[in-house]
XYZ file of C-alpha atoms in Angstrom:
230
model
C 4.685 -9.273 8.968
C 7.821 -10.571 7.285
C 8.511 -11.256 3.651
C 10.356 -14.448 2.756
C 12.074 -13.947 -0.568
C 15.461 -14.069 -2.231
C 17.630 -11.014 -1.802
C 17.613 -8.659 -4.799
C 20.866 -7.747 -6.413
C 22.585 -4.563 -5.277
C 20.985 -1.551 -6.865
C 17.648 -3.282 -7.458
C 14.583 -1.103 -7.028
C 13.153 -1.885 -3.562
C 9.714 -0.802 -4.797
C 9.723 -3.333 -7.624
C 9.474 -6.604 -5.669
C 6.583 -8.838 -6.643
C 7.399 -11.562 -4.129
C 4.325 -12.970 -2.349
C 3.758 -11.906 1.243
C 2.635 -14.091 4.098
C -1.067 -14.101 4.882
C -2.157 -11.609 7.532
C -4.949 -13.049 9.689
C -7.842 -10.985 10.938
C -8.004 -8.264 8.262
C -11.408 -9.156 6.832
C -13.747 -6.263 7.557
C -10.941 -3.836 8.449
C -10.964 -0.446 6.721
C -7.590 1.283 6.326
C -7.066 4.950 5.494
C -3.492 5.846 4.552
C -2.892 9.435 5.655
C 0.709 9.606 4.428
C 3.277 7.176 3.064
C 6.881 7.027 1.845
C 7.448 8.592 -1.568
C 6.981 6.204 -4.487
C 4.889 3.065 -4.841
C 5.034 1.951 -1.191
C 1.420 2.871 -0.445
C 0.148 0.994 -3.507
C 2.168 -2.115 -2.602
C 0.896 -1.966 0.973
C -2.681 -1.565 -0.228
C -2.367 -4.625 -2.493
C -1.236 -6.792 0.433
C -3.983 -5.511 2.728
C -6.686 -5.962 0.078
C -5.467 -9.476 -0.700
C -6.156 -10.288 2.949
C -9.685 -8.904 2.965
C -9.220 -5.262 3.988
C -10.576 -2.107 2.351
C -7.883 0.517 1.695
C -8.074 4.173 0.677
C -5.580 7.018 0.792
C -5.820 10.709 1.599
C -4.715 12.985 -1.246
C -3.459 16.360 -0.033
C -1.466 17.421 -3.105
C -0.563 16.448 -6.662
C 2.428 14.420 -5.450
C 0.109 12.180 -3.429
C -2.081 11.787 -6.505
C 0.948 10.790 -8.598
C 2.048 8.127 -6.114
C -1.419 6.681 -5.488
C -3.664 7.418 -8.467
C -7.341 8.349 -8.450
C -8.799 4.974 -7.455
C -9.911 4.844 -3.811
C -8.542 8.355 -3.270
C -9.984 10.742 -0.674
C -9.064 14.244 -1.846
C -8.728 17.015 0.727
C -8.587 20.540 -0.716
C -9.545 22.602 2.316
C -7.126 24.518 4.511
C -5.127 23.014 7.343
C -7.470 24.511 9.937
C -10.301 22.338 8.574
C -8.325 19.108 8.886
C -8.988 18.317 12.595
C -12.761 18.340 12.079
C -12.473 16.335 8.854
C -10.222 13.802 10.568
C -12.687 13.260 13.403
C -15.361 12.384 10.865
C -13.101 10.121 8.810
C -11.937 8.215 11.888
C -15.534 7.141 12.499
C -15.662 5.276 9.180
C -12.256 3.550 9.285
C -10.774 1.022 11.672
C -7.120 1.916 11.040
C -5.185 5.064 10.090
C -1.655 4.745 8.672
C 0.975 7.515 8.801
C 4.559 7.850 7.636
C 6.440 9.763 10.314
C 5.050 12.544 12.472
C 6.011 15.719 10.606
C 3.533 18.203 9.179
C 0.137 19.496 10.212
C -1.764 16.494 8.829
C 0.300 13.851 10.629
C 0.619 15.917 13.797
C -3.150 16.298 14.050
C -3.603 12.533 13.874
C -0.906 11.960 16.506
C -2.407 14.551 18.855
C -5.874 13.003 18.544
C -4.716 9.365 18.520
C -5.945 8.543 22.028
C -9.386 9.999 21.312
C -9.944 8.595 17.832
C -12.103 5.544 17.320
C -9.681 4.195 14.694
C -6.314 2.655 15.567
C -3.317 4.776 14.538
C -0.251 3.098 13.034
C 2.925 5.102 12.422
C 5.609 3.713 10.125
C 9.159 5.007 9.940
C 12.458 4.065 8.368
C 13.849 1.142 10.361
C 16.159 2.517 13.023
C 17.051 -0.724 14.808
C 17.935 -2.995 11.897
C 18.655 -2.421 8.218
C 16.152 -3.805 5.677
C 13.229 -3.375 8.102
C 10.462 -0.814 8.485
C 9.491 0.324 11.985
C 5.768 0.389 12.825
C 4.314 1.462 16.173
C 0.981 2.464 17.652
C 0.302 6.194 18.097
C 3.852 7.438 17.470
C 7.535 6.753 16.896
C 10.862 8.207 18.023
C 10.236 10.291 21.173
C 6.610 9.104 21.275
C 7.602 5.450 21.004
C 6.190 3.130 23.658
C 9.142 0.745 23.366
C 10.952 0.077 26.666
C 13.782 2.498 27.348
C 16.037 -0.039 29.077
C 17.341 -3.540 28.365
C 15.216 -4.865 31.244
C 12.140 -4.323 29.103
C 13.248 -6.931 26.566
C 13.089 -10.473 27.949
C 15.775 -12.985 27.031
C 16.408 -14.851 24.874
C 16.186 -12.566 21.866
C 13.685 -13.795 19.255
C 15.066 -15.378 16.122
C 15.021 -13.016 13.161
C 12.510 -14.219 10.550
C 13.398 -14.385 6.843
C 13.482 -10.994 5.155
C 14.225 -9.320 1.862
C 17.365 -7.199 1.771
C 16.698 -3.665 0.616
C 19.839 -3.364 -1.500
C 21.045 0.062 -2.601
C 18.043 2.286 -1.991
C 19.391 5.862 -1.998
C 19.085 6.424 -5.790
C 15.460 5.273 -5.680
C 14.698 7.482 -2.676
C 16.189 10.487 -4.477
C 14.183 9.765 -7.636
C 10.901 9.207 -5.790
C 11.381 12.322 -3.674
C 12.330 14.487 -6.671
C 9.381 13.431 -8.829
C 6.943 13.793 -5.926
C 7.951 17.354 -5.083
C 8.265 18.426 -8.719
C 4.699 17.305 -9.400
C 3.509 18.710 -6.074
C 4.825 22.172 -6.991
C 3.600 21.987 -10.592
C 0.151 20.860 -9.457
C -0.232 23.474 -6.749
C -3.194 24.972 -8.600
C -5.152 21.752 -7.943
C -4.506 21.880 -4.194
C -3.901 25.577 -3.427
C -4.482 25.233 0.328
C -2.051 22.367 0.882
C 0.163 22.990 3.920
C 3.766 21.886 3.385
C 5.420 19.975 6.253
C 8.756 21.765 5.818
C 9.890 25.171 7.031
C 11.999 25.527 3.875
C 10.664 24.900 0.385
C 11.525 21.450 -0.983
C 13.299 22.953 -4.014
C 15.517 25.054 -1.724
C 16.373 21.919 0.235
C 17.127 20.053 -2.997
C 19.525 22.788 -4.068
C 21.311 22.607 -0.726
C 21.680 18.830 -0.912
C 22.957 19.032 -4.501
C 25.563 21.634 -3.532
C 26.678 19.574 -0.535
C 26.969 16.467 -2.733
C 29.117 18.320 -5.255
C 31.396 19.635 -2.526
C 31.846 16.125 -1.156
C 32.589 14.714 -4.608
C 35.004 17.403 -5.758
C 38.665 16.775 -4.877
C 39.975 18.877 -2.039
C 42.544 21.460 -2.983
C 45.825 21.173 -1.148
C 46.828 24.311 0.772
C 49.656 26.284 -0.842
C 53.122 25.247 0.261
C 55.012 28.100 1.936
C 58.187 29.181 0.159
């Protein structure tokens, strides 16, 4: 699906676009369950488009950050431990036609990927666009190393398709930083609500944030010139 709209000015919030999307045929009667999504309002925007085309959409809530990004409407809260997720997923997949993931990291996403071939529901994995800027990558059952895209140029027939109209993303890093920071701050603060949540990272998000902040400061500070020998 492409979005035909004017390009926002540099620095515009990529989550704030209210441009209409093209109709998506064949979604009436489809039931989507969003397992994970990019930080911020992406999942809500996606749900609005899918619902406008006749689909039912709900989202899994594993922690307070998910709840902040999505809200309580059409939320499926999961408060059990990670070891209970495979059984819960098998049951959920029977009642939905499509499961949506962002990336493959973490026990919740990995379980879906590992069971993708056996699940009744179709599995869609979205990722930051790695072929072209301003685009999101979406593939069935996995991305990156699990991608089913051809590995050689022979797999892509000529001529290349014409690129449809699209909306430029603009400067997105500040918005990514803000969305990520608020998500993890609320996730940590709301740990009491989801005490069995399994983090997808080997290092705590706050430790990672400190490391990125220190690296940013080092890059921004002027380099000292080495002393001149006498």
